[in-house]
């Protein structure tokens, strides 16, 4: 009786207070190990939400950073970094080189060497941090309930294992399919395109060949980037740990994915999709931007940003872009910090920063010119704005391909495009109604969900804290060798039986044949020869 009465009352209270009621009664302690750049920006929203639900967050980050600064909803615990802020900022403005080099190989080798430099820096400061025994015993004494980290640099993953705290990963992906190895998630190469191939899920025979071979080259690169963490972790944990072991420690993988962007594919029980987590917080426009939008008249505005890493463009390219932009009737709001191109048209307004998501949510926004980073793409989808995409590196080519195959945007090669191409692409997405219809359809699919991505992410972080991990979701595949996983031992065993049976049958038959016909035949012959 008592329980029968209590259950509906609890349910009613929850219903009335909605999300304000915390299913978790006492606050937990979250150790956050973020990664620089846009990676942090969406994780910050989650940390803010965890704070507002009564949890304590400590953010562990290098003392030099672009975006990770102290805020009132977490405690910032910074560690030494071998660069000064100025050197570090310069390092990022090297993003410009991507637009300067004309040659594919040159560009890629520059991207790789730049990534290598960055990952070495990160690794060095991570190792220094983990070797600081004062800091480590401080962290150990704080007895955190969970480590929330982006594993693309697995510093937090090592730390979580070292402190024996369950980990929740928050990520877009890890190169070389290490995310699928870390989760033991099936990854059939016949219809799941690898990162960086820019293939769709319908591949021709040759594309499937390349899809299978592509990772071989990339693996070397990933080995270079990730193996130092494994060897360091082995030293720290005093047992042999591989790169995959580091990743497979995670209790839960919060993936910034959604099937409106990703192609349908298998997933695992501890993978949860929270794509679009970054476009929830829309605020009204400031006076400045509202005035621009109001002044744009019936034609509306176009929002243009190449993301937080690239804000300067070589002069020649900037002039070609400015010319293309000048030929459309819309007002263009362009986030650009370089020297203004001399041919800038009247309709183009340069700003040092723009409230991207808020602008995209304005009904007068007609198109979005983007570098196709995942955050921007999701903001375009949430707000239903067709896109002109200029992918530069990383997952951007793949994101652009996905949007293009869904008819929600046009991709331009930023290195080769002319002002005519830009003008044509903009007019196409603005005046060809199908682009708007397709992006609105994706938008309504994306937003039709039982729970908002931010609430889902909070739920799973709290779940892992409540239950001290999620070992019941861990597939036994982690404990198998590769030949056991693919059942090669079983297949071999069965094959051996078949062969033995076939051999015995053959031998018996041959023997039987000889018995029945062989001797008889010969006998007959001899008999015949005898009778004659
Ligand atoms: C180790 O960490 C402590 C506490 O955060 C800090 O005060 C100290 O400077 C660090 N030592 C080194 C060598 O980085
Ligand atoms: C953390 O503290 C516990 C108990 O005080 C101790 O057993 C453990 O070895 C410590 N771990 C690390 C990594 O220092
Ligand atoms: C923009 O237009 C709206 C509606 O016409 C008006 O309410 C608002 O005050 C205008 N804002 C500015 C900054 O001019």
Coordinates of C-alpha atoms and ligand atoms in Angstrom, one line a residue:
X1 CA 0.0 0.0 0.0
X2 CA 2.7 2.4 1.1
X3 CA 4.7 1.9 -2.1
X4 CA 1.6 2.0 -4.2
X5 CA 0.9 5.5 -2.8
X6 CA 4.5 6.7 -2.9
X7 CA 5.3 5.9 -6.5
X8 CA 2.7 8.1 -8.1
X9 CA 3.4 10.9 -5.7
X10 CA 7.1 10.8 -6.6
X11 CA 6.2 10.7 -10.3
X12 CA 3.9 13.6 -9.9
X13 CA 6.5 15.7 -8.2
X14 CA 9.0 14.9 -10.9
X15 CA 6.5 15.8 -13.5
X16 CA 5.6 19.1 -11.9
X17 CA 9.2 20.2 -11.4
X18 CA 10.5 18.7 -14.6
X19 CA 14.2 18.8 -15.0
X20 CA 14.7 21.0 -11.9
X21 CA 14.3 17.9 -9.8
X22 CA 17.6 16.1 -9.4
X23 CA 17.3 12.3 -9.5
X24 CA 20.8 12.5 -7.9
X25 CA 20.3 13.8 -4.3
X26 CA 23.9 14.7 -3.4
X27 CA 26.3 16.5 -5.7
X28 CA 29.0 14.4 -7.3
X29 CA 32.5 15.4 -8.1
X30 CA 33.5 15.6 -11.8
X31 CA 37.1 15.9 -13.0
X32 CA 37.1 17.4 -16.5
X33 CA 40.1 17.0 -18.8
X34 CA 39.1 18.9 -21.9
X35 CA 40.8 19.5 -25.3
X36 CA 41.5 22.9 -26.7
X37 CA 39.5 24.7 -29.4
X38 CA 35.9 24.1 -30.4
X39 CA 36.1 20.7 -28.6
X40 CA 35.9 22.6 -25.3
X41 CA 33.1 24.9 -26.3
X42 CA 30.4 22.2 -26.3
X43 CA 31.9 20.4 -23.4
X44 CA 31.7 23.6 -21.4
X45 CA 27.9 23.6 -21.8
X46 CA 27.8 20.2 -20.3
X47 CA 30.0 21.3 -17.4
X48 CA 27.8 24.3 -16.8
X49 CA 24.7 22.1 -16.7
X50 CA 26.3 19.6 -14.3
X51 CA 27.1 22.5 -12.1
X52 CA 23.6 23.8 -12.2
X53 CA 22.4 20.4 -11.1
X54 CA 24.5 20.5 -8.0
X55 CA 27.7 18.8 -9.0
X56 CA 31.2 20.1 -8.4
X57 CA 33.5 20.3 -11.4
X58 CA 37.2 20.7 -11.5
X59 CA 38.7 21.5 -14.9
X60 CA 42.3 20.4 -15.4
X61 CA 43.9 22.2 -18.3
X62 CA 47.2 23.7 -19.5
X63 CA 47.9 27.2 -18.1
X64 CA 48.1 28.5 -21.7
X65 CA 45.0 28.1 -23.8
X66 CA 42.8 29.7 -26.4
X67 CA 39.4 29.1 -24.9
X68 CA 39.7 27.3 -21.6
X69 CA 39.5 30.1 -19.1
X70 CA 38.3 30.2 -15.5
X71 CA 34.5 30.6 -15.1
X72 CA 32.2 30.6 -12.1
X73 CA 30.7 27.2 -12.6
X74 CA 33.9 25.2 -12.2
X75 CA 37.3 25.3 -10.4
X76 CA 40.2 25.7 -12.9
X77 CA 43.3 23.7 -12.0
X78 CA 46.0 24.5 -14.5
X79 CA 49.3 22.8 -15.2
X80 CA 52.5 24.0 -16.8
X81 CA 52.7 24.3 -20.6
X82 CA 56.0 24.7 -22.5
X83 CA 54.7 27.8 -24.5
X84 CA 53.8 31.3 -23.7
X85 CA 50.3 32.6 -24.6
X86 CA 51.7 34.6 -27.5
X87 CA 53.7 31.8 -29.0
X88 CA 50.6 29.6 -28.6
X89 CA 48.4 32.1 -30.4
X90 CA 50.9 32.4 -33.2
X91 CA 50.9 28.7 -33.5
X92 CA 47.2 28.8 -34.3
X93 CA 47.3 31.6 -36.7
X94 CA 49.4 29.2 -38.8
X95 CA 46.0 28.0 -39.9
X96 CA 46.4 30.5 -42.7
X97 CA 48.9 28.3 -44.5
X98 CA 46.2 25.8 -45.4
X99 CA 44.8 28.4 -47.7
X100 CA 48.1 29.5 -49.1
X101 CA 49.4 26.2 -50.4
X102 CA 48.0 25.2 -53.7
X103 CA 49.4 21.7 -53.8
X104 CA 47.5 18.8 -52.2
X105 CA 50.6 17.1 -50.9
X106 CA 52.2 20.2 -49.6
X107 CA 49.1 21.1 -47.8
X108 CA 48.6 17.7 -46.2
X109 CA 52.2 17.4 -45.1
X110 CA 51.9 20.8 -43.5
X111 CA 48.7 19.8 -41.8
X112 CA 50.3 16.6 -40.5
X113 CA 53.5 18.4 -39.3
X114 CA 51.4 21.0 -37.6
X115 CA 49.3 18.4 -35.9
X116 CA 52.4 16.5 -34.9
X117 CA 53.9 19.6 -33.3
X118 CA 50.6 20.3 -31.5
X119 CA 50.2 16.7 -30.3
X120 CA 53.8 16.6 -29.1
X121 CA 53.3 19.7 -27.1
X122 CA 50.2 18.4 -25.6
X123 CA 51.7 15.1 -24.8
X124 CA 54.8 16.7 -23.2
X125 CA 52.7 18.9 -20.9
X126 CA 50.4 15.9 -20.1
X127 CA 53.3 13.8 -19.0
X128 CA 54.7 16.6 -16.9
X129 CA 51.3 17.0 -15.2
X130 CA 51.0 13.2 -14.6
X131 CA 54.5 13.1 -13.1
X132 CA 53.7 15.8 -10.6
X133 CA 53.2 13.7 -7.5
X134 CA 51.9 16.7 -5.5
X135 CA 49.1 17.3 -8.0
X136 CA 48.4 13.6 -8.3
X137 CA 48.0 13.0 -4.6
X138 CA 45.8 16.1 -4.4
X139 CA 43.6 14.7 -7.2
X140 CA 43.5 11.3 -5.6
X141 CA 42.6 12.7 -2.3
X142 CA 39.6 14.6 -3.9
X143 CA 38.1 11.2 -4.7
X144 CA 36.3 12.2 -7.9
X145 CA 33.2 10.2 -9.0
X146 CA 33.9 10.5 -12.7
X147 CA 36.5 11.8 -15.2
X148 CA 34.9 13.6 -18.2
X149 CA 37.3 13.9 -21.1
X150 CA 37.7 14.3 -24.8
X151 CA 39.9 11.3 -25.8
X152 CA 41.2 12.8 -29.0
X153 CA 44.3 13.5 -26.8
X154 CA 44.1 10.6 -24.3
X155 CA 45.6 12.5 -21.4
X156 CA 42.4 12.3 -19.4
X157 CA 42.0 8.7 -20.3
X158 CA 45.4 7.9 -18.8
X159 CA 44.6 10.0 -15.7
X160 CA 41.2 8.2 -15.2
X161 CA 42.9 4.8 -15.2
X162 CA 45.7 6.0 -12.9
X163 CA 43.2 7.3 -10.3
X164 CA 40.9 4.3 -10.9
X165 CA 37.9 6.6 -11.6
X166 CA 35.3 5.7 -14.2
X167 CA 35.6 7.8 -17.4
X168 CA 33.0 9.3 -19.7
X169 CA 34.3 10.3 -23.1
X170 CA 32.8 13.2 -24.9
X171 CA 33.9 13.3 -28.5
X172 CA 33.4 13.7 -32.2
X173 CA 35.6 10.8 -33.1
X174 CA 39.2 9.5 -32.9
X175 CA 41.2 9.1 -36.1
X176 CA 42.1 5.7 -37.5
X177 CA 39.0 4.1 -36.2
X178 CA 40.4 4.0 -32.7
X179 CA 37.0 4.9 -31.4
X180 CA 35.6 1.7 -32.9
X181 CA 38.5 -0.4 -31.6
X182 CA 38.0 1.2 -28.2
X183 CA 34.3 0.4 -28.1
X184 CA 34.7 -2.9 -30.1
X185 CA 32.1 -1.5 -32.4
X186 CA 31.6 -3.4 -35.7
X187 CA 32.7 -1.2 -38.6
X188 CA 31.9 -3.0 -41.9
X189 CA 34.0 -1.3 -44.5
X190 CA 31.6 -2.3 -47.3
X191 CA 29.2 0.5 -46.3
X192 CA 30.8 2.5 -43.5
X193 CA 33.2 5.0 -45.1
X194 CA 36.4 5.7 -43.1
X195 CA 37.1 9.2 -41.8
X196 CA 38.9 11.5 -44.3
X197 CA 37.9 9.5 -47.4
X198 CA 34.9 11.8 -48.1
X199 CA 33.0 8.8 -49.4
X200 CA 29.3 8.3 -49.0
X201 CA 27.8 5.1 -47.7
X202 CA 27.2 3.9 -51.2
X203 CA 30.7 3.1 -52.6
X204 CA 31.8 1.8 -55.9
X205 CA 34.1 -1.2 -56.0
X206 CA 37.2 0.9 -56.3
X207 CA 36.0 3.2 -53.5
X208 CA 35.6 0.1 -51.3
X209 CA 39.1 -1.0 -52.2
X210 CA 40.4 2.5 -51.2
X211 CA 38.1 2.5 -48.1
X212 CA 39.9 -0.7 -47.0
X213 CA 43.4 0.5 -47.8
X214 CA 43.2 4.1 -46.7
X215 CA 43.7 3.5 -43.0
X216 CA 47.0 1.7 -43.6
X217 CA 48.8 5.0 -44.2
X218 CA 46.9 6.8 -41.5
X219 CA 47.7 4.1 -39.0
X220 CA 51.3 5.1 -39.0
X221 CA 50.4 8.7 -38.3
X222 CA 48.1 7.6 -35.4
X223 CA 50.8 5.4 -34.1
X224 CA 53.1 8.4 -33.9
X225 CA 50.4 10.5 -32.2
X226 CA 49.0 8.0 -29.7
X227 CA 51.7 5.4 -28.8
X228 CA 53.6 7.8 -26.5
X229 CA 50.6 7.9 -24.2
X230 CA 50.5 4.1 -24.2
X231 CA 54.1 3.8 -23.3
X232 CA 53.8 6.4 -20.6
X233 CA 50.6 4.8 -19.2
X234 CA 52.4 1.5 -19.1
X235 CA 55.2 3.1 -17.0
X236 CA 52.6 4.8 -14.7
X237 CA 50.3 1.9 -14.2
X238 CA 53.1 -0.6 -14.0
X239 CA 51.5 -2.9 -16.5
X240 CA 51.6 -3.2 -20.3
X241 CA 48.9 -1.0 -21.8
X242 CA 48.1 -0.6 -25.5
X243 CA 46.5 2.4 -27.1
X244 CA 43.3 0.5 -27.5
X245 CA 43.4 -0.4 -23.8
X246 CA 43.5 3.2 -22.9
X247 CA 40.4 3.9 -24.9
X248 CA 38.5 0.8 -23.8
X249 CA 38.6 1.9 -20.2
X250 CA 35.7 4.4 -20.8
X251 CA 32.4 3.5 -19.2
X252 CA 30.4 5.7 -21.6
X253 CA 31.0 7.3 -25.0
X254 CA 29.0 10.5 -25.5
X255 CA 29.3 10.9 -29.3
X256 CA 28.6 14.2 -31.0
X257 CA 26.7 12.3 -33.7
X258 CA 23.2 12.1 -35.1
X259 CA 21.9 10.0 -38.0
X260 CA 20.8 13.1 -39.9
X261 CA 24.6 13.8 -40.3
X262 CA 26.1 10.3 -40.0
X263 CA 25.2 7.4 -42.3
X264 CA 23.3 4.6 -40.6
X265 CA 25.7 2.1 -39.1
X266 CA 26.1 -0.3 -36.1
X267 CA 26.7 1.1 -32.6
X268 CA 27.4 -0.3 -29.2
X269 CA 25.4 -0.2 -25.9
X270 CA 27.8 2.3 -24.3
X271 CA 27.7 4.8 -27.2
X272 CA 25.1 7.6 -26.8
X273 CA 24.5 10.2 -29.5
X274 CA 24.4 13.8 -28.4
X275 CA 25.0 15.6 -31.7
X276 CA 23.5 19.1 -31.7
X277 CA 24.4 19.6 -28.0
X278 CA 26.0 22.9 -29.0
X279 CA 22.9 24.6 -30.5
X280 CA 20.6 24.5 -27.6
X281 CA 21.5 27.8 -26.0
X282 CA 20.1 30.4 -28.3
X283 CA 20.0 34.0 -27.0
X284 CA 18.3 37.1 -28.6
X285 CA 20.6 39.0 -30.9
X286 CA 22.6 42.0 -29.5
X287 CA 21.6 45.5 -30.6
X288 CA 24.5 45.6 -33.1
X289 CA 23.6 42.4 -34.9
X290 CA 19.9 43.0 -34.7
X291 CA 20.5 46.3 -36.5
X292 CA 22.4 44.6 -39.3
X293 CA 19.7 42.0 -39.7
X294 CA 16.9 44.7 -39.6
X295 CA 18.7 46.7 -42.2
X296 CA 19.0 43.8 -44.6
X297 CA 15.5 44.2 -45.9
X298 CA 13.6 41.5 -47.8
X299 CA 16.8 39.8 -49.0
X300 CA 18.0 38.9 -45.6
X301 CA 21.5 37.9 -44.4
X302 CA 24.2 35.4 -45.1
X303 CA 26.4 34.3 -42.2
X304 CA 30.0 33.6 -43.0
X305 CA 32.6 32.1 -40.7
X306 CA 35.5 29.7 -41.2
X307 CA 35.5 28.8 -37.5
X308 CA 37.7 29.7 -34.6
X309 CA 40.9 28.4 -36.1
X310 CA 40.9 30.2 -39.4
X311 CA 40.1 33.9 -39.3
X312 CA 42.7 35.2 -41.7
X313 CA 42.9 34.4 -45.4
X314 CA 45.7 35.2 -47.9
X315 CA 44.9 38.6 -49.7
X316 CA 44.3 37.2 -53.1
X317 CA 41.8 34.6 -51.9
X318 CA 40.1 37.2 -49.7
X319 CA 39.6 39.5 -52.7
X320 CA 38.1 36.7 -54.8
X321 CA 35.8 35.9 -51.9
X322 CA 34.9 39.5 -51.4
X323 CA 34.0 39.9 -55.1
X324 CA 31.8 36.8 -55.0
X325 CA 30.0 38.1 -51.9
X326 CA 29.4 41.5 -53.5
X327 CA 27.4 40.0 -56.3
X328 CA 24.5 38.8 -54.2
X329 CA 21.7 41.0 -52.9
X330 CA 21.9 39.7 -49.3
X331 CA 23.8 41.4 -46.5
X332 CA 26.8 39.2 -45.6
X333 CA 28.1 39.1 -42.0
X334 CA 31.7 37.8 -42.3
X335 CA 33.7 36.9 -39.3
X336 CA 37.2 38.0 -40.4
X337 CA 40.1 39.4 -38.4
X338 CA 42.6 40.0 -41.2
X339 CA 43.2 43.2 -43.2
X340 CA 39.9 44.0 -45.0
X341 CA 40.1 43.2 -48.7
X342 CA 40.2 46.5 -50.8
X343 CA 37.3 45.4 -53.0
X344 CA 34.9 44.8 -50.2
X345 CA 31.4 45.4 -51.4
X346 CA 28.7 47.5 -49.6
X347 CA 26.7 44.5 -48.6
X348 CA 29.5 42.8 -46.8
X349 CA 30.2 43.6 -43.1
X350 CA 33.3 42.4 -41.4
X351 CA 33.1 41.5 -37.8
X352 CA 35.8 40.2 -35.4
X353 CA 33.3 37.8 -33.8
X354 CA 29.7 36.8 -34.4
X355 CA 27.0 35.1 -32.4
X356 CA 26.8 32.3 -35.0
X357 CA 24.0 30.1 -33.5
X358 CA 21.9 33.1 -32.6
X359 CA 22.2 34.6 -36.1
X360 CA 21.5 31.2 -37.8
X361 CA 18.3 31.0 -35.7
X362 CA 17.0 34.4 -37.1
X363 CA 14.3 33.9 -39.7
X364 CA 16.0 36.4 -42.0
X365 CA 19.2 34.2 -42.4
X366 CA 19.2 32.8 -45.9
X367 CA 22.5 30.9 -46.0
X368 CA 25.5 29.9 -44.0
X369 CA 29.0 29.8 -45.4
X370 CA 31.1 27.5 -43.2
X371 CA 34.3 25.5 -43.1
X372 CA 32.0 22.5 -42.2
X373 CA 33.3 21.9 -38.7
X374 CA 30.9 19.6 -36.8
X375 CA 29.7 22.4 -34.5
X376 CA 28.8 24.7 -37.4
X377 CA 27.1 21.9 -39.3
X378 CA 24.9 21.0 -36.4
X379 CA 24.0 24.7 -35.9
X380 CA 23.1 24.8 -39.5
X381 CA 20.9 21.7 -39.1
X382 CA 19.3 22.8 -35.9
X383 CA 18.3 26.2 -37.4
X384 CA 17.5 24.8 -40.8
X385 CA 19.9 27.1 -42.8
X386 CA 21.2 25.7 -46.2
X387 CA 25.0 25.8 -46.4
X388 CA 27.9 26.7 -48.7
X389 CA 30.8 24.6 -47.3
X390 CA 34.5 25.2 -47.7
X391 CA 36.1 22.3 -45.8
X392 CA 39.7 22.7 -44.9
X393 CA 41.0 19.8 -42.8
X394 CA 40.1 17.0 -40.4
X395 CA 36.5 15.7 -40.5
X396 CA 35.3 18.8 -42.5
X397 CA 35.5 17.1 -45.9
X398 CA 33.4 14.2 -44.6
X399 CA 30.9 16.5 -42.9
X400 CA 30.5 18.5 -46.1
X401 CA 30.1 15.3 -48.2
X402 CA 27.3 14.1 -45.8
X403 CA 25.4 17.4 -46.1
X404 CA 25.9 17.5 -49.9
X405 CA 24.6 13.9 -50.4
X406 CA 21.5 15.0 -48.5
X407 CA 20.9 18.0 -50.7
X408 CA 21.3 20.5 -47.9
X409 CA 24.4 22.3 -49.1
X410 CA 27.0 22.9 -51.8
X411 CA 30.7 22.2 -51.3
X412 CA 33.4 24.4 -52.7
X413 CA 37.1 23.7 -53.0
X414 CA 38.4 26.8 -51.2
X415 CA 41.8 26.6 -52.9
X416 CA 40.5 26.4 -56.4
X417 CA 37.2 28.3 -56.3
X418 CA 36.7 31.6 -58.2
X419 CA 34.3 34.4 -57.3
X420 CA 31.9 33.0 -59.9
X421 CA 31.9 29.7 -58.1
X422 CA 31.1 31.3 -54.8
X423 CA 28.3 33.5 -56.3
X424 CA 26.8 30.5 -58.1
X425 CA 26.9 28.3 -55.0
X426 CA 25.3 31.1 -52.9
X427 CA 22.5 31.7 -55.4
X428 CA 21.9 28.0 -55.7
X429 CA 21.3 27.4 -52.0
X430 CA 19.3 30.6 -51.6
X431 CA 17.0 30.4 -54.6
X432 CA 16.8 26.7 -55.4
X433 CA 14.0 25.8 -53.0
X434 CA 15.1 22.2 -52.7
X435 CA 18.1 23.1 -50.4
X436 CA 15.9 24.9 -47.9
X437 CA 13.4 22.0 -48.0
X438 CA 16.0 19.4 -47.4
X439 CA 17.7 21.2 -44.5
X440 CA 14.3 21.9 -42.9
X441 CA 13.5 18.2 -43.2
X442 CA 16.8 17.2 -41.6
X443 CA 16.2 19.8 -39.0
X444 CA 12.8 18.4 -38.1
X445 CA 14.2 14.9 -38.0
X446 CA 17.1 16.0 -35.8
X447 CA 14.8 17.8 -33.3
X448 CA 12.2 15.0 -33.1
X449 CA 13.7 13.2 -30.1
X450 CA 12.5 12.1 -26.6
X451 CA 15.2 13.9 -24.7
X452 CA 17.5 16.9 -25.5
X453 CA 21.1 16.0 -26.1
X454 CA 22.3 18.1 -23.1
X455 CA 19.9 16.3 -20.7
X456 CA 20.9 13.0 -22.2
X457 CA 24.6 13.8 -21.6
X458 CA 23.9 14.9 -18.0
X459 CA 21.9 11.7 -17.4
X460 CA 24.7 9.4 -18.5
X461 CA 27.4 11.3 -16.5
X462 CA 25.2 11.0 -13.4
X463 CA 24.5 7.3 -14.3
X464 CA 28.2 6.5 -14.3
X465 CA 28.6 8.4 -11.0
X466 CA 25.7 6.6 -9.4
X467 CA 26.8 3.2 -10.4
X468 CA 30.5 3.7 -10.4
X469 CA 30.9 2.9 -14.0
X470 CA 28.9 0.8 -16.4
X471 CA 30.6 -2.5 -16.7
X472 CA 27.3 -4.2 -17.6
X473 CA 27.5 -2.4 -21.0
X474 CA 31.0 -3.6 -21.7
X475 CA 31.0 -6.2 -24.4
X476 CA 33.1 -9.4 -23.9
X477 CA 34.7 -8.7 -27.3
X478 CA 37.3 -6.7 -25.3
X479 CA 38.6 -10.0 -23.7
X480 CA 39.0 -11.9 -27.0
X481 CA 42.0 -12.2 -29.2
X482 CA 41.6 -11.2 -32.8
X483 CA 41.2 -14.7 -34.1
X484 CA 38.7 -15.6 -31.4
X485 CA 36.7 -12.4 -32.2
X486 CA 36.5 -13.3 -35.9
X487 CA 35.8 -17.0 -34.8
X488 CA 38.8 -18.0 -36.9
X489 CA 39.7 -20.7 -34.3
X490 CA 36.2 -22.1 -34.6
X491 CA 36.1 -21.9 -38.3
X492 CA 39.5 -23.6 -38.4
X493 CA 38.3 -26.3 -36.1
X494 CA 35.2 -27.0 -38.1
X495 CA 37.2 -26.9 -41.3
X496 CA 39.6 -29.4 -39.8
X497 CA 36.7 -31.7 -38.9
X498 CA 35.2 -31.4 -42.4
X499 CA 38.6 -32.2 -43.9
X500 CA 39.2 -35.2 -41.7
X501 CA 35.7 -36.5 -42.4
X502 CA 36.1 -35.9 -46.1
X503 CA 39.5 -37.6 -46.0
X504 CA 38.1 -40.6 -44.1
X505 CA 35.1 -40.8 -46.4
X506 CA 37.3 -40.6 -49.4
X507 CA 39.6 -43.3 -48.1
X508 CA 36.7 -45.5 -47.2
X509 CA 35.1 -45.0 -50.5
X510 CA 38.3 -45.7 -52.3
X511 CA 38.8 -48.8 -50.3
X512 CA 35.2 -49.8 -50.8
X513 CA 35.4 -49.1 -54.5
X514 CA 38.5 -51.2 -54.8
X515 CA 36.8 -54.0 -52.8
X516 CA 33.5 -53.9 -54.8
X517 CA 34.7 -53.0 -58.3
X518 CA 38.5 -53.1 -58.3
X519 CA 39.0 -56.8 -57.5
X520 CA 35.7 -57.8 -59.2
X521 CA 36.7 -55.9 -62.3
X522 CA 40.1 -57.3 -62.3
X523 CA 38.6 -60.6 -61.3
X524 CA 36.2 -60.4 -64.1
X525 CA 39.0 -59.5 -66.5
X526 CA 41.1 -62.3 -65.2
X527 CA 38.1 -64.5 -65.2
X528 CA 37.2 -63.5 -68.7
X529 CA 40.8 -63.9 -69.9
X530 CA 40.7 -67.3 -68.3
X531 CA 37.5 -68.3 -70.0
X532 CA 38.7 -67.3 -73.3
Ligands
LIG1 C1 52.8 20.4 -9.2 O1 51.5 20.7 -8.8 C2 51.3 21.6 -7.8 C3 49.9 21.7 -7.4 O2 49.0 21.9 -8.5 C4 51.9 22.9 -8.2 O3 51.8 23.9 -7.2 C5 53.4 22.7 -8.6 O4 53.9 23.9 -9.1 C6 53.5 21.6 -9.6 N1 54.9 21.3 -9.8 C7 55.5 21.3 -11.0 C8 56.9 20.9 -11.1 O5 54.9 21.5 -12.0
LIG2 C1 45.0 7.0 -4.1 O1 44.7 6.8 -2.7 C2 44.5 5.5 -2.3 C3 44.0 5.5 -0.9 O2 44.5 6.5 -0.1 C4 45.7 4.7 -2.5 O3 45.5 3.3 -2.1 C5 46.1 4.7 -4.0 O4 47.3 4.1 -4.2 C6 46.3 6.2 -4.5 N1 46.4 6.2 -5.9 C7 47.3 7.0 -6.5 C8 47.4 6.9 -8.0 O5 48.1 7.7 -5.9
LIG3 C1 14.6 45.4 -35.4 O1 13.2 45.2 -35.9 C2 12.3 44.8 -34.9 C3 11.0 44.5 -35.5 O2 10.7 45.3 -36.5 C4 12.2 45.9 -33.8 O3 11.4 45.4 -32.7 C5 13.6 46.1 -33.2 O4 13.6 47.2 -32.3 C6 14.6 46.5 -34.3 N1 15.9 46.5 -33.7 C7 16.9 47.4 -34.0 C8 18.1 47.4 -33.3 O5 16.7 48.3 -34.9

